[in-house]
């Protein structure tokens, strides 16, 4: 991939000229990574301290709003955070087509971080390498740039492998999940591909001018290895495109691992000995990750550290087919705990023994004095491949009562802790409720500052209510016991008859739970409004704080779901969305615009808005 990278200290006197300076540039790269990581760690510590203090203050006096900044320092910090949020949340360009969605650029915040990363690399790449004719090193003008680009490229390799690891120092220190770092993993790889072009292009230009192209390829094997490494990176970038990942994720993972191993070998035989530490550092990151994951897998699935007496490897799971091509997979005796919003990687040998798939945990861990186990539930939407095979097997298992052995890796993910916010808005589409409902259940069962909870679940058919019927019932009942203001609205976007609603067991009043059924498609506007108002009056008569509403209408707008609770909030609001790219992008743009419109923490009484998005897919 270059003109004699090994001659950085090799064939001619240019070796000694450039090595020390280039090593200093490479070291500066890691200083920058360490500095940014330090800032993120500081931000995490501040957030943890803020959360703890808010909840402690609320326990002392629940009439106060701890998330409302009072001191001058707190207001300055809140204003700074708000400004960063308004810059980072917005997603000006996005596509929702079947193919076009994969060409959606990152949100503005990620684009700004990427621009800063590129700026840093450009400074590293071009600083002090353009030689004037009067320079004593002018004869090496091509090599100087080529060597610098080589160092800039190879220095990024360990960073790319680090970001690909589930167990990595950055995630462990900052609390940012590997999932949320994956975008940087992909973009840094694309960046390396470009810097490598600079690396070999300058050497190739020198070879052309000296008529040495054929000689270089014949007598210098590292040149071939270098171009091979560049080709492997190009292949990994191409096959890592979202469309191909979604097309066959198992095949993508298998070939990606093989390509990553091949790349390290090609780099090892290409770079000079004094630059091989970058290869070994990459190997160290991967080895640490795999070792930690293997140990976790063994401990998890052999139950070595468990209270369980049964030592059969893995877990017994029951699969249940639900309406809407949904499978509920239940592990009745999970001997570990997890956080709401985390996910696991699941292997089911009786379905597809060589496949591992990630699924969000749709339940929360609940331990009592009478049991030491948790019930873990997964809600798996049947599409194709493994999920479709599982759904078909679940329908057969209903007749036989068969339980299936599964193996678990995880839990993974670092979802945000929302307990220190005053108002929380949770929005999900269809199976996205697997992420939202556990968070809802945690908020209504744990101590915190949350006073108002607004939940919106958008589904196509009323039959889909069966997916989380019991969880929604329980959440409302828990909220009533705590006098928490909880409003759950289920938006059914396709017309359904009353029989389908009744079959869900959610029609009318359920204890203190009242349900609004507003079939907008079959009512005139005047009559529809009158009946809705009548139903609201009934809710207020039962319980002014809690309600579970079913609305049959068109898809609600993001503004209708977010603006009312934000404008009524006395303290900071958290907005969490789980769904497709369209609703998450719309949420990003609206939250950023609403914060700017209300001049949050900029001399007004408007309070901050935190946002967290999860999207479907890999």
Tab-separated table of C-alpha atoms in Angstrom, residues 317-539:
chain	number	residue	atom	x	y	z
A	317	UNK	CA	-37.016	-21.247	27.907
A	318	UNK	CA	-40.675	-21.320	26.949
A	319	UNK	CA	-41.708	-19.893	23.586
A	320	UNK	CA	-45.227	-18.524	23.131
A	321	UNK	CA	-46.659	-17.337	19.808
A	322	UNK	CA	-48.640	-14.086	20.103
A	323	UNK	CA	-50.804	-12.178	17.611
A	324	UNK	CA	-48.956	-10.010	15.132
A	325	UNK	CA	-46.114	-12.486	14.461
A	326	UNK	CA	-44.635	-11.937	17.908
A	327	UNK	CA	-42.904	-14.559	20.041
A	328	UNK	CA	-42.623	-14.247	23.801
A	329	UNK	CA	-39.593	-16.172	25.032
A	330	UNK	CA	-39.624	-16.644	28.806
A	331	UNK	CA	-36.771	-17.815	31.013
A	332	UNK	CA	-38.420	-18.495	34.352
A	333	UNK	CA	-35.277	-18.878	36.459
A	334	UNK	CA	-32.675	-16.364	35.368
A	335	UNK	CA	-29.946	-16.368	38.017
A	336	UNK	CA	-28.582	-12.924	37.182
A	337	UNK	CA	-29.767	-9.357	37.138
A	338	UNK	CA	-29.917	-6.643	34.504
A	339	UNK	CA	-31.009	-3.057	33.937
A	340	UNK	CA	-34.119	-1.920	32.114
A	341	UNK	CA	-33.183	-1.296	28.497
A	342	UNK	CA	-30.328	-3.791	28.298
A	343	UNK	CA	-30.112	-6.593	25.750
A	344	UNK	CA	-28.653	-10.076	25.523
A	345	UNK	CA	-27.246	-12.216	22.740
A	346	UNK	CA	-29.228	-15.425	22.417
A	347	UNK	CA	-28.271	-18.804	20.989
A	348	UNK	CA	-30.916	-21.527	20.623
A	349	UNK	CA	-29.287	-24.748	19.360
A	350	UNK	CA	-32.596	-26.515	18.697
A	351	UNK	CA	-33.582	-23.763	16.264
A	352	UNK	CA	-30.315	-22.650	14.650
A	353	UNK	CA	-27.247	-23.872	16.555
A	354	UNK	CA	-24.646	-21.633	14.929
A	355	UNK	CA	-26.461	-18.324	15.149
A	356	UNK	CA	-26.402	-15.711	17.911
A	357	UNK	CA	-28.881	-12.829	17.870
A	358	UNK	CA	-29.308	-9.707	20.042
A	359	UNK	CA	-32.683	-9.061	21.679
A	360	UNK	CA	-33.823	-6.418	24.148
A	361	UNK	CA	-34.887	-7.751	27.541
A	362	UNK	CA	-38.585	-6.938	27.850
A	363	UNK	CA	-38.851	-7.474	31.610
A	364	UNK	CA	-37.211	-6.113	34.739
A	365	UNK	CA	-35.476	-8.117	37.464
A	366	UNK	CA	-37.679	-8.543	40.505
A	367	UNK	CA	-36.342	-10.485	43.463
A	368	UNK	CA	-38.343	-11.246	46.585
A	369	UNK	CA	-37.742	-12.993	49.878
A	370	UNK	CA	-39.431	-16.135	48.619
A	371	UNK	CA	-37.379	-16.563	45.470
A	372	UNK	CA	-33.871	-15.920	44.271
A	373	UNK	CA	-34.659	-15.955	40.579
A	374	UNK	CA	-35.809	-13.460	38.010
A	375	UNK	CA	-38.115	-14.016	35.086
A	376	UNK	CA	-36.517	-12.837	31.887
A	377	UNK	CA	-38.736	-12.175	28.888
A	378	UNK	CA	-37.853	-11.450	25.291
A	379	UNK	CA	-40.369	-10.166	22.749
A	380	UNK	CA	-39.145	-11.296	19.332
A	381	UNK	CA	-40.866	-10.061	16.173
A	382	UNK	CA	-40.890	-12.665	13.410
A	383	UNK	CA	-39.398	-11.420	10.164
A	384	UNK	CA	-37.308	-14.033	8.394
A	385	UNK	CA	-34.564	-16.472	9.216
A	386	UNK	CA	-34.131	-17.243	12.904
A	387	UNK	CA	-37.051	-15.144	14.157
A	388	UNK	CA	-39.498	-16.735	11.701
A	389	UNK	CA	-38.280	-20.237	12.537
A	390	UNK	CA	-38.666	-19.479	16.242
A	391	UNK	CA	-42.215	-18.195	15.757
A	392	UNK	CA	-43.233	-21.335	13.880
A	393	UNK	CA	-41.631	-23.491	16.567
A	394	UNK	CA	-43.494	-21.558	19.279
A	395	UNK	CA	-46.827	-22.410	17.664
A	396	UNK	CA	-45.900	-26.093	17.768
A	397	UNK	CA	-44.582	-25.862	21.334
A	398	UNK	CA	-47.975	-24.576	22.483
A	399	UNK	CA	-49.405	-28.012	21.710
A	400	UNK	CA	-46.610	-30.038	23.287
A	401	UNK	CA	-45.541	-27.790	26.174
A	402	UNK	CA	-41.947	-28.184	25.083
A	403	UNK	CA	-39.190	-26.119	26.658
A	404	UNK	CA	-36.079	-25.238	24.738
A	405	UNK	CA	-32.504	-24.905	25.930
A	406	UNK	CA	-30.965	-21.488	25.276
A	407	UNK	CA	-27.562	-19.959	25.928
A	408	UNK	CA	-27.116	-16.330	26.885
A	409	UNK	CA	-24.364	-13.803	26.410
A	410	UNK	CA	-24.746	-10.558	28.319
A	411	UNK	CA	-26.543	-8.499	29.428
A	412	UNK	CA	-25.163	-5.637	27.346
A	413	UNK	CA	-25.878	-1.964	26.980
A	414	UNK	CA	-25.753	1.032	29.284
A	415	UNK	CA	-29.217	2.622	29.152
A	416	UNK	CA	-29.680	6.020	30.795
A	417	UNK	CA	-30.954	6.325	34.355
A	418	UNK	CA	-34.078	8.488	34.186
A	419	UNK	CA	-34.939	8.569	37.880
A	420	UNK	CA	-33.584	12.086	38.440
A	421	UNK	CA	-35.838	13.796	35.880
A	422	UNK	CA	-39.096	15.514	36.835
A	423	UNK	CA	-41.016	14.525	33.693
A	424	UNK	CA	-40.410	11.530	31.437
A	425	UNK	CA	-41.889	10.953	27.978
A	426	UNK	CA	-41.566	7.437	26.558
A	427	UNK	CA	-42.410	6.805	22.891
A	428	UNK	CA	-42.269	3.475	21.081
A	429	UNK	CA	-43.474	1.931	17.854
A	430	UNK	CA	-44.648	-1.682	17.735
A	431	UNK	CA	-41.931	-3.994	19.106
A	432	UNK	CA	-39.971	-0.952	20.279
A	433	UNK	CA	-42.052	-1.273	23.438
A	434	UNK	CA	-39.614	-4.026	24.440
A	435	UNK	CA	-37.226	-1.206	25.304
A	436	UNK	CA	-39.742	1.314	26.650
A	437	UNK	CA	-41.960	-0.867	28.861
A	438	UNK	CA	-39.129	-2.126	31.142
A	439	UNK	CA	-38.046	1.489	31.658
A	440	UNK	CA	-41.637	2.391	32.533
A	441	UNK	CA	-41.859	-0.465	35.022
A	442	UNK	CA	-38.568	0.533	36.636
A	443	UNK	CA	-39.652	4.145	37.045
A	444	UNK	CA	-42.945	3.255	38.740
A	445	UNK	CA	-41.302	0.764	41.113
A	446	UNK	CA	-38.131	2.613	42.142
A	447	UNK	CA	-37.537	5.728	44.187
A	448	UNK	CA	-36.666	8.850	42.277
A	449	UNK	CA	-37.709	12.359	41.301
A	450	UNK	CA	-40.110	11.457	38.489
A	451	UNK	CA	-43.480	13.088	39.094
A	452	UNK	CA	-45.040	12.783	35.633
A	453	UNK	CA	-44.820	9.940	33.166
A	454	UNK	CA	-46.258	10.092	29.648
A	455	UNK	CA	-46.113	6.918	27.579
A	456	UNK	CA	-47.079	6.598	23.909
A	457	UNK	CA	-47.160	3.235	22.176
A	458	UNK	CA	-47.939	3.227	18.452
A	459	UNK	CA	-49.248	-0.071	17.056
A	460	UNK	CA	-51.110	-1.125	13.940
A	461	UNK	CA	-53.664	-3.489	15.464
A	462	UNK	CA	-55.445	-3.633	18.808
A	463	UNK	CA	-54.458	-7.294	18.973
A	464	UNK	CA	-50.884	-6.183	19.575
A	465	UNK	CA	-51.967	-4.965	23.007
A	466	UNK	CA	-51.577	-8.545	24.213
A	467	UNK	CA	-47.816	-8.152	23.926
A	468	UNK	CA	-47.585	-5.931	27.006
A	469	UNK	CA	-51.084	-5.976	28.487
A	470	UNK	CA	-50.074	-7.311	31.905
A	471	UNK	CA	-47.075	-4.981	32.119
A	472	UNK	CA	-49.193	-1.913	31.369
A	473	UNK	CA	-51.799	-2.974	33.939
A	474	UNK	CA	-49.114	-3.435	36.561
A	475	UNK	CA	-47.474	-0.090	35.763
A	476	UNK	CA	-50.730	1.818	36.219
A	477	UNK	CA	-51.461	0.065	39.495
A	478	UNK	CA	-47.961	0.792	40.820
A	479	UNK	CA	-48.242	4.437	39.804
A	480	UNK	CA	-51.546	4.783	41.633
A	481	UNK	CA	-50.024	3.400	44.818
A	482	UNK	CA	-47.298	6.059	44.614
A	483	UNK	CA	-49.641	8.878	43.501
A	484	UNK	CA	-47.500	9.295	40.398
A	485	UNK	CA	-49.008	11.089	37.409
A	486	UNK	CA	-48.991	8.430	34.672
A	487	UNK	CA	-50.673	8.734	31.286
A	488	UNK	CA	-50.377	5.798	28.883
A	489	UNK	CA	-51.759	6.255	25.382
A	490	UNK	CA	-51.890	3.359	22.952
A	491	UNK	CA	-52.312	4.638	19.395
A	492	UNK	CA	-53.933	2.023	17.136
A	493	UNK	CA	-53.387	3.230	13.582
A	494	UNK	CA	-55.443	0.628	11.721
A	495	UNK	CA	-59.231	0.381	12.089
A	496	UNK	CA	-60.277	-2.529	14.288
A	497	UNK	CA	-63.659	-3.725	15.342
A	498	UNK	CA	-64.758	-3.783	18.951
A	499	UNK	CA	-64.430	-7.526	19.186
A	500	UNK	CA	-60.716	-7.358	18.617
A	501	UNK	CA	-60.392	-4.753	21.326
A	502	UNK	CA	-62.422	-6.774	23.791
A	503	UNK	CA	-60.284	-9.812	23.116
A	504	UNK	CA	-57.329	-7.858	24.465
A	505	UNK	CA	-59.008	-7.459	27.835
A	506	UNK	CA	-58.496	-3.714	27.886
A	507	UNK	CA	-61.957	-2.387	27.148
A	508	UNK	CA	-63.767	-0.248	29.710
A	509	UNK	CA	-62.506	0.115	33.266
A	510	UNK	CA	-60.070	-2.250	34.890
A	511	UNK	CA	-60.160	-1.511	38.574
A	512	UNK	CA	-58.988	2.068	38.782
A	513	UNK	CA	-57.820	1.986	35.172
A	514	UNK	CA	-60.007	3.681	32.617
A	515	UNK	CA	-59.642	3.267	28.892
A	516	UNK	CA	-60.655	5.739	26.211
A	517	UNK	CA	-61.650	4.248	22.885
A	518	UNK	CA	-61.893	6.999	20.307
A	519	UNK	CA	-62.617	5.567	16.894
A	520	UNK	CA	-62.015	8.705	14.881
A	521	UNK	CA	-62.647	6.969	11.614
A	522	UNK	CA	-66.264	6.138	12.504
A	523	UNK	CA	-67.302	9.268	14.397
A	524	UNK	CA	-68.073	12.746	13.204
A	525	UNK	CA	-65.682	15.405	14.540
A	526	UNK	CA	-68.290	16.922	16.859
A	527	UNK	CA	-69.485	13.602	18.210
A	528	UNK	CA	-65.945	12.278	18.492
A	529	UNK	CA	-64.813	15.276	20.573
A	530	UNK	CA	-67.892	15.033	22.793
A	531	UNK	CA	-67.344	11.350	23.522
A	532	UNK	CA	-63.645	11.857	24.190
A	533	UNK	CA	-64.367	14.652	26.667
A	534	UNK	CA	-66.972	12.461	28.348
A	535	UNK	CA	-64.426	9.682	28.685
A	536	UNK	CA	-61.889	12.092	30.152
A	537	UNK	CA	-64.375	13.167	32.762
A	538	UNK	CA	-64.869	9.533	33.675
A	539	UNK	CA	-61.135	9.100	34.104
